[in-house]
Coordinates of C-alpha atoms and ligand atoms in Angstrom, one line a residue:
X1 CA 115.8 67.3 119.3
X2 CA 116.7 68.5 116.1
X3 CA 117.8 72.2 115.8
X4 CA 115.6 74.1 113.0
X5 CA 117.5 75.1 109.8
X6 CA 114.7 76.8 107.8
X7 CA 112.1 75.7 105.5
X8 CA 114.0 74.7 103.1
X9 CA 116.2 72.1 105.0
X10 CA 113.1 70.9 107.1
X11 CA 110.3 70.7 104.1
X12 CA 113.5 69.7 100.9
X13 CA 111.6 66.4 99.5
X14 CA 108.4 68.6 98.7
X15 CA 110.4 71.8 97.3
X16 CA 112.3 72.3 94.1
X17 CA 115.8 72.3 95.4
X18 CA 118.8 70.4 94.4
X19 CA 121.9 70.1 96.0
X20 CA 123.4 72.8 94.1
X21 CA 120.6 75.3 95.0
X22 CA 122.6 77.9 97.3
X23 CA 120.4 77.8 100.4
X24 CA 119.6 81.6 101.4
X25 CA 118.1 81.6 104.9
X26 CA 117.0 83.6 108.4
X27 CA 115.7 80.5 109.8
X28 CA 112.1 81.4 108.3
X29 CA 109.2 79.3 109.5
X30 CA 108.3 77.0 112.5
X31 CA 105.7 80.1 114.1
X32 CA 103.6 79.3 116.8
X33 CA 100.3 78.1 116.0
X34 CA 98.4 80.0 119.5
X35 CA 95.4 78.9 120.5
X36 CA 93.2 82.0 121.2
X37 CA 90.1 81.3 123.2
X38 CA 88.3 84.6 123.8
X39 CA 87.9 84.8 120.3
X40 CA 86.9 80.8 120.2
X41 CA 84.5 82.4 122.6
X42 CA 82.6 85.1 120.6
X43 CA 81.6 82.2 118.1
X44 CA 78.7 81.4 120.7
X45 CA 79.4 77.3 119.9
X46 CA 82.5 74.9 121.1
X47 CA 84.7 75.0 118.7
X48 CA 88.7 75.5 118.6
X49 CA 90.5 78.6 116.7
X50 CA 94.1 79.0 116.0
X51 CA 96.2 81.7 114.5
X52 CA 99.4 81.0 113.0
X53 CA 101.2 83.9 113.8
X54 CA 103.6 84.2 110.7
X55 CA 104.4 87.8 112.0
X56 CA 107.0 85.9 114.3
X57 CA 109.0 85.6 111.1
X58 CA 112.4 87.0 110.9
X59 CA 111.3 90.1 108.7
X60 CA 108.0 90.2 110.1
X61 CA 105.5 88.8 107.6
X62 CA 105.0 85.4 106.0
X63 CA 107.0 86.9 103.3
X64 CA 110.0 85.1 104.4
X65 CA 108.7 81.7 103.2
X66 CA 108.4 82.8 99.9
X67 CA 111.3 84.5 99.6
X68 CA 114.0 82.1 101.2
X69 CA 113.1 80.3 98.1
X70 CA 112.8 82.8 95.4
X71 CA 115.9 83.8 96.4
X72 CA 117.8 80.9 96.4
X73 CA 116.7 79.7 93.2
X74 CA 117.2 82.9 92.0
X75 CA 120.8 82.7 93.1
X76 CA 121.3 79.6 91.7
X77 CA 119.9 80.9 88.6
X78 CA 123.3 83.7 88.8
X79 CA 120.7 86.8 89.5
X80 CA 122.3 89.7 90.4
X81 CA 119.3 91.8 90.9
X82 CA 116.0 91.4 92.0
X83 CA 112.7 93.6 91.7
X84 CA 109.1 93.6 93.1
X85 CA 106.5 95.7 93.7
X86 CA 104.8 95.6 97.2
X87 CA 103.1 97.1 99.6
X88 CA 105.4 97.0 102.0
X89 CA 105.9 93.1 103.6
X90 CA 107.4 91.8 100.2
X91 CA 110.0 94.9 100.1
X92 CA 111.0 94.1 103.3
X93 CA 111.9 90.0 102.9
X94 CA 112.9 90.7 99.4
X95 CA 115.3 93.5 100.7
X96 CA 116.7 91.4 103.5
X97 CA 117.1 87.9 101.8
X98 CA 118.1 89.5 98.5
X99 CA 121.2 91.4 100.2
X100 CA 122.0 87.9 102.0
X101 CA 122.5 86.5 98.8
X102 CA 124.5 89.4 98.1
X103 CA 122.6 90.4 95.3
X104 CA 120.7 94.0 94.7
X105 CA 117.1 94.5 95.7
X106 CA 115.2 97.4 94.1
X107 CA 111.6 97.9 95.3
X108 CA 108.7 99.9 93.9
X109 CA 106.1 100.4 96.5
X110 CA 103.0 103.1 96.3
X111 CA 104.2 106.0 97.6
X112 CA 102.6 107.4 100.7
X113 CA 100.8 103.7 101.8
X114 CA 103.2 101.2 103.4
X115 CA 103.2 101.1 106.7
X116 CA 106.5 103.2 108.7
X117 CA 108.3 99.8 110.2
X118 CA 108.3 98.3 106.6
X119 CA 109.6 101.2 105.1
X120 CA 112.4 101.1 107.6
X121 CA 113.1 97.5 107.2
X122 CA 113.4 97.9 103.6
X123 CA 115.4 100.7 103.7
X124 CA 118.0 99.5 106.4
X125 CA 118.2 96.1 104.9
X126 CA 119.8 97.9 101.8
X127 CA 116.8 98.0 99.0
X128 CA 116.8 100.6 96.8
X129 CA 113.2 102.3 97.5
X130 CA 111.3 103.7 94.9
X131 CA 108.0 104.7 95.7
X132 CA 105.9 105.6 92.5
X133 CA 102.8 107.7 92.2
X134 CA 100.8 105.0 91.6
X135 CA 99.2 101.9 93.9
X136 CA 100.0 98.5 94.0
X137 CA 98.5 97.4 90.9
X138 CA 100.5 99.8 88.8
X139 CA 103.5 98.9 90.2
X140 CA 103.2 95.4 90.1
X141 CA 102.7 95.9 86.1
X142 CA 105.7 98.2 86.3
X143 CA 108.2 96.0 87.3
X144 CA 106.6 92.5 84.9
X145 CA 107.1 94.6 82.2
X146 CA 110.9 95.7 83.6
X147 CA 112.0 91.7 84.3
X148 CA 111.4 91.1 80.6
X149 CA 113.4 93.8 79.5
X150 CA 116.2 94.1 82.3
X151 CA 118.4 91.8 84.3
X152 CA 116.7 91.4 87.0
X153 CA 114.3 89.0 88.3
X154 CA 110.9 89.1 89.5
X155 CA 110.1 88.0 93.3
X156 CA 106.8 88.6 93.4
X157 CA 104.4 85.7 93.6
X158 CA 103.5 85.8 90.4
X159 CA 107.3 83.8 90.3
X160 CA 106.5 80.3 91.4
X161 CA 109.3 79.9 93.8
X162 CA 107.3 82.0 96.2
X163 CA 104.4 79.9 96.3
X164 CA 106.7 76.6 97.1
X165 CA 107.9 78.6 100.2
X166 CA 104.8 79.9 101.3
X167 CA 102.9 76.6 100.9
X168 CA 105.0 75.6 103.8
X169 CA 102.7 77.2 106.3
X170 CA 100.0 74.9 105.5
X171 CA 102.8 71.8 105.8
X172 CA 103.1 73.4 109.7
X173 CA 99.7 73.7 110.0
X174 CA 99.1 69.9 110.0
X175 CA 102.4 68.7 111.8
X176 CA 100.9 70.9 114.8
X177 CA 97.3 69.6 114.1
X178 CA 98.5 66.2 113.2
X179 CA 95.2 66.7 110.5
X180 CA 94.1 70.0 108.4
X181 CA 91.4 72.4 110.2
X182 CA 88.3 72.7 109.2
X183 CA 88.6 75.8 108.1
X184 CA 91.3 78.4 107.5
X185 CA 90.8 81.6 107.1
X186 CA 93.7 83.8 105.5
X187 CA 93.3 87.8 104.2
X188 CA 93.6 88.0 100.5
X189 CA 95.5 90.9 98.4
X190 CA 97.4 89.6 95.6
X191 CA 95.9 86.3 96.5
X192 CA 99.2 84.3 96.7
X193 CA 99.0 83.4 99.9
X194 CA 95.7 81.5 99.5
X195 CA 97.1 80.1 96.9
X196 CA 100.3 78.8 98.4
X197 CA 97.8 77.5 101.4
X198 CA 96.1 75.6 99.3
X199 CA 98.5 73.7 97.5
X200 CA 100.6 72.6 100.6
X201 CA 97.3 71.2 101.8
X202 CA 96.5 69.4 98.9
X203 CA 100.1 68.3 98.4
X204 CA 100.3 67.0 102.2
X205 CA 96.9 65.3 101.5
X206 CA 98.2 63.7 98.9
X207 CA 101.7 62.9 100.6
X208 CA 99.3 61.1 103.0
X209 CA 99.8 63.9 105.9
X210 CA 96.0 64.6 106.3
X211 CA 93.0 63.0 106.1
X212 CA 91.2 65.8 104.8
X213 CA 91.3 69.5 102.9
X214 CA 90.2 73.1 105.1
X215 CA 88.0 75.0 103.5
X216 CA 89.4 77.9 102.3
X217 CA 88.0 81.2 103.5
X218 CA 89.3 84.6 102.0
X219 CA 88.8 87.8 103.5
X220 CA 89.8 91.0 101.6
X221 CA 88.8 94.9 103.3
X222 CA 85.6 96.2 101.6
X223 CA 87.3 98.8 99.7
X224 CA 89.1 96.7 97.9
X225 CA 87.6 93.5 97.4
X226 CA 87.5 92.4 93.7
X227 CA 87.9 88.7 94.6
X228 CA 84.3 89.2 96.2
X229 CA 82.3 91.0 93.7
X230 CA 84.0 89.5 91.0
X231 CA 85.6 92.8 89.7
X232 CA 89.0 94.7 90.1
X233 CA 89.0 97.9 92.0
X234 CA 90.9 100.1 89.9
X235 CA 91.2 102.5 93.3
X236 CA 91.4 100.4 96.4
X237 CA 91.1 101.8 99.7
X238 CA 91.7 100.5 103.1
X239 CA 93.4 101.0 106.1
X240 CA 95.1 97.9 106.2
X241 CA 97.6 99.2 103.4
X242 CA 99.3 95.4 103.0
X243 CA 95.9 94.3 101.0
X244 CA 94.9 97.7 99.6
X245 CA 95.2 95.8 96.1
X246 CA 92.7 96.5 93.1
X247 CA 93.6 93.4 90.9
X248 CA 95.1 90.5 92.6
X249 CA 98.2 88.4 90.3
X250 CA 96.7 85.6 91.3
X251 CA 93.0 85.9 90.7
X252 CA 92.3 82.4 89.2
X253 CA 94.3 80.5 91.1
X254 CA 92.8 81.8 94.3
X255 CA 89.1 81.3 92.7
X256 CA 90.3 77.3 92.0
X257 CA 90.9 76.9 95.7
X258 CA 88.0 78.5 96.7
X259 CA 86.0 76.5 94.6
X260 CA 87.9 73.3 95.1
X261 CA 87.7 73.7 99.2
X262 CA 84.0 74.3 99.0
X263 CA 85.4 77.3 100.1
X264 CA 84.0 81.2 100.4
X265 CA 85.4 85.0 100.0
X266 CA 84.0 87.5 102.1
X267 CA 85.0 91.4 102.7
X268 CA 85.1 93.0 105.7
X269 CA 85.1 96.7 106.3
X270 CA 87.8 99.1 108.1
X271 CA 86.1 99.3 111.2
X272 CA 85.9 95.4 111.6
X273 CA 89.2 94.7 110.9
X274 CA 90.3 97.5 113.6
X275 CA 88.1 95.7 115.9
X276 CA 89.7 92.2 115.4
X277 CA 92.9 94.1 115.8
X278 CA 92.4 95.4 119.2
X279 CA 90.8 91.9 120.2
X280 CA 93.3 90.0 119.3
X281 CA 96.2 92.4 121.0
X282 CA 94.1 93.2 124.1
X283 CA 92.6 90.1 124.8
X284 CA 94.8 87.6 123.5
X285 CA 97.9 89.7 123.6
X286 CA 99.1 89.2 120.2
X287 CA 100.1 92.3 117.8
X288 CA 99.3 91.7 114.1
X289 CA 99.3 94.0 111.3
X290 CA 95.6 95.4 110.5
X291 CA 95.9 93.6 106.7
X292 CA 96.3 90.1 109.2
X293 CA 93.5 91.2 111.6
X294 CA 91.1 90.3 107.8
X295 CA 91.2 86.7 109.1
X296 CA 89.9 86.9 112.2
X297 CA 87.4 90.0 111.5
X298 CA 86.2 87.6 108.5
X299 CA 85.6 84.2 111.3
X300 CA 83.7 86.4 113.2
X301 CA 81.7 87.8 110.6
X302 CA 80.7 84.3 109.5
X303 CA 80.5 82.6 112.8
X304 CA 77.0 81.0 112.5
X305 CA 78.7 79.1 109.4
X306 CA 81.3 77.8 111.8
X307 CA 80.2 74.2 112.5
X308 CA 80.3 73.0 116.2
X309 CA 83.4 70.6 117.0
X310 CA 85.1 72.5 114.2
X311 CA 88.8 73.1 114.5
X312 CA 89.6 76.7 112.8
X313 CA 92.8 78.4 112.0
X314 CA 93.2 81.9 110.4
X315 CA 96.7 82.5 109.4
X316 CA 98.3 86.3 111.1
X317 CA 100.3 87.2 108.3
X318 CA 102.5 90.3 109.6
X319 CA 103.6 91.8 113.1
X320 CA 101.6 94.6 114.4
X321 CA 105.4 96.2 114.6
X322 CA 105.3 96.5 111.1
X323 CA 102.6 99.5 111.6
X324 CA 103.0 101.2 114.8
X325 CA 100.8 104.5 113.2
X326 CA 97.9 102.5 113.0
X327 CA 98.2 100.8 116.4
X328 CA 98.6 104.1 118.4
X329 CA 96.3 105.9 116.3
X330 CA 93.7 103.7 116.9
X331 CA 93.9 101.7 120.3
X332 CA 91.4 102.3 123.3
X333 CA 94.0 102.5 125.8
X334 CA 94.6 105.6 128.0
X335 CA 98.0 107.0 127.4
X336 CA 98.2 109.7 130.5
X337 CA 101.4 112.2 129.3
X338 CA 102.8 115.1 131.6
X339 CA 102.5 113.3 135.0
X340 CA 104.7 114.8 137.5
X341 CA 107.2 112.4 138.8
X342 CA 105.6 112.0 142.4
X343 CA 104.7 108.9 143.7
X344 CA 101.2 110.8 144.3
X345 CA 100.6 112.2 140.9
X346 CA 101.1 108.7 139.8
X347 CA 98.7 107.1 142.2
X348 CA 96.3 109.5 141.6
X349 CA 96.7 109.4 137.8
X350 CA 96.6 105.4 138.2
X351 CA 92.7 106.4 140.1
X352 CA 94.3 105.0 143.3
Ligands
F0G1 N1 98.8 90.1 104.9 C1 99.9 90.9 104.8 C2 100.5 91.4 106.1 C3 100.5 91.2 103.5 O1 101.6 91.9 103.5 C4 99.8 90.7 102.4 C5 100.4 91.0 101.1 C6 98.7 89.9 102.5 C7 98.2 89.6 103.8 C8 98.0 89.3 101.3 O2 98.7 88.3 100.8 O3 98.9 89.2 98.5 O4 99.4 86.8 99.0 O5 97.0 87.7 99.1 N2 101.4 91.8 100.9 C9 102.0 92.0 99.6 C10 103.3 92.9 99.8 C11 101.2 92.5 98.5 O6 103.7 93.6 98.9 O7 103.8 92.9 100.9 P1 98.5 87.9 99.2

């Protein structure tokens, strides 16, 4: 049994590295993929749904994949600085392997809108936080224009590094599958991800992995969906903060894989994402991030597409850690406070 070393030592042969690229790694990679059959349930026809739960990586978000890699090469490139804009997950990897590589992360994020635990991350992992007035989209323009101009270099995924990393999930995918799903259902903000998907697919198709391609199915949150109604959202709103994106970097890209996978975008709103959330944490028992819950919400919206026999994964991009406002703001549990500390107060608190 081999011990894992990270993407990049496990996945090398399909990845731009040489043996000069400094390897800068937390082990990213090899997350569960879970099996989650109440949810296989809902869908009213025998079929089998995964999630990859990518929250399970070492910052917390499928982040890491992208950034092991966009921060070696950058590395190896002699950076000495990095920049990105995010909404939150990206500040957070970026921060963390950015000062492993001992080089200096600075982050511009929308100020008021990432999620507590991320801000945190970013923060203790030694970024330097600057939180604009301004969303996403501006910021992501912000800091293009700065890595033209300053020494420092982009790790957003509009840098291609991030895309070889993160097309490693779909490479997992298949080892566990030993074939692609039928499906795969992924949220969509700055539609890297979907992107990244996509190519490892086709790439491990091509490689001779699998037999065939998923379709790809991209769900964004209603208020900002521009992927779906073919327009950017110059003020996106959602709850799940992680995709509240107006005008996605990788627009075209992600339309190309939609297309090529027969594939579909769909939006689903607030209160179906929350739903998904709380399904997946109270029935399933695994915590995801609202912006991951998209996947799931989405399946379930389209269900009666779902063909019977079909195998389905929907990727769980970040922890539910990542935003503990949103989970005790909006759970259905009980939470009984001032109980006195008798065995009978509890009892009868407990309804015993
Ligand atoms: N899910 C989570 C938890 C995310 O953090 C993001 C993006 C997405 C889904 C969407 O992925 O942008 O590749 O389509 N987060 C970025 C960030 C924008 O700054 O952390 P995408």
């Amino acid at each position: 049994c081999q011990p894992w070393l990270g993407l990049i030592e496990t996945y090398r042969e399909y990845l731009p590295v040489s043996e000069k690229t400094p390897v800068v790694t937390l082990y990213e990679g090899n997350t569960p993929l879970i099996p989650v059959p109440s949810i296989a349930q809902r869908i009213g026809k025998q079929v089998r749904v995964f999630v990859k739960y990518d929250g399970l990586n070492p910052t917390g978000s499928f982040k890491d994949r992208g950034m092991t890699m966009a921060i070696s090469k950058a590395k190896e490139a002699g950076a000495k600085a990095v920049i990105c804009a995010s909404t939150g997950n990206t500040s957070a990897a970026a921060a963390a392997y950015a000062r492993r590589g001992g080089m200096r992360p600075f982050v511009l994020i929308p100020d008021g809108y990432v999620a507590l635990g991320k801000l945190a991350q970013a923060l203790l992992y030694g970024a330097e936080v600057l939180a604009i007035k301004g969303n996403f989209d501006r910021a992501l323009e912000i800091v293009r224009e700065m890595a033209e101009t300053y020494p420092v270099t982009l790790v957003n995924s509009v840098n291609p590094y991030r895309l070889e990393g993160q097309k490693t999930g779909a490479f997992e995918v298949v080892d566990v599958l030993g074939d692609a799903p039928d499906w795969l259902c992924i949220p969509v903000g700055n539609a890297g991800n979907i992107t990244a998907y996509w190519m490892g697919f086709c790439e491990y198709h091509q490689a001779g992995k699998c037999g065939r391609l998923p379709r790809m199915m991209g769900f964004q949150a209603a208020g900002a969906a521009p992927l779906v109604t073919g327009h950017p959202f110059p003020h996106p709103e959602t709850i799940a903060t992680a995709i509240r994106i107006g005008n996605p970097a990788s627009w075209e890209k992600a339309v190309a894989a939609k297309s090529a996978s027969t594939g579909e975008f769909n939006s689903v709103t607030d209160a179906e994402i929350l739903d998904a959330y709380r399904l997946l944490a109270s029935e399933e028992g695994i915590f995801c991030e609202p912006a991951s819950a998209a996947s799931v919400a989405g399946m379930l919206k389209v269900k009666d597409q779902i063909p019977t026999g079909a195998t389905v994964v929907c990727v769980l991009t970040g922890n539910g850690l990542k935003d503990p406002d949103t989970a005790i703001k909006h759970s259905n549990s009980q939470f009984k406070q001032g109980i006195l500390p008798e065995v009978k107060a509890v009892a009868e608190a407990m309804g015993m």
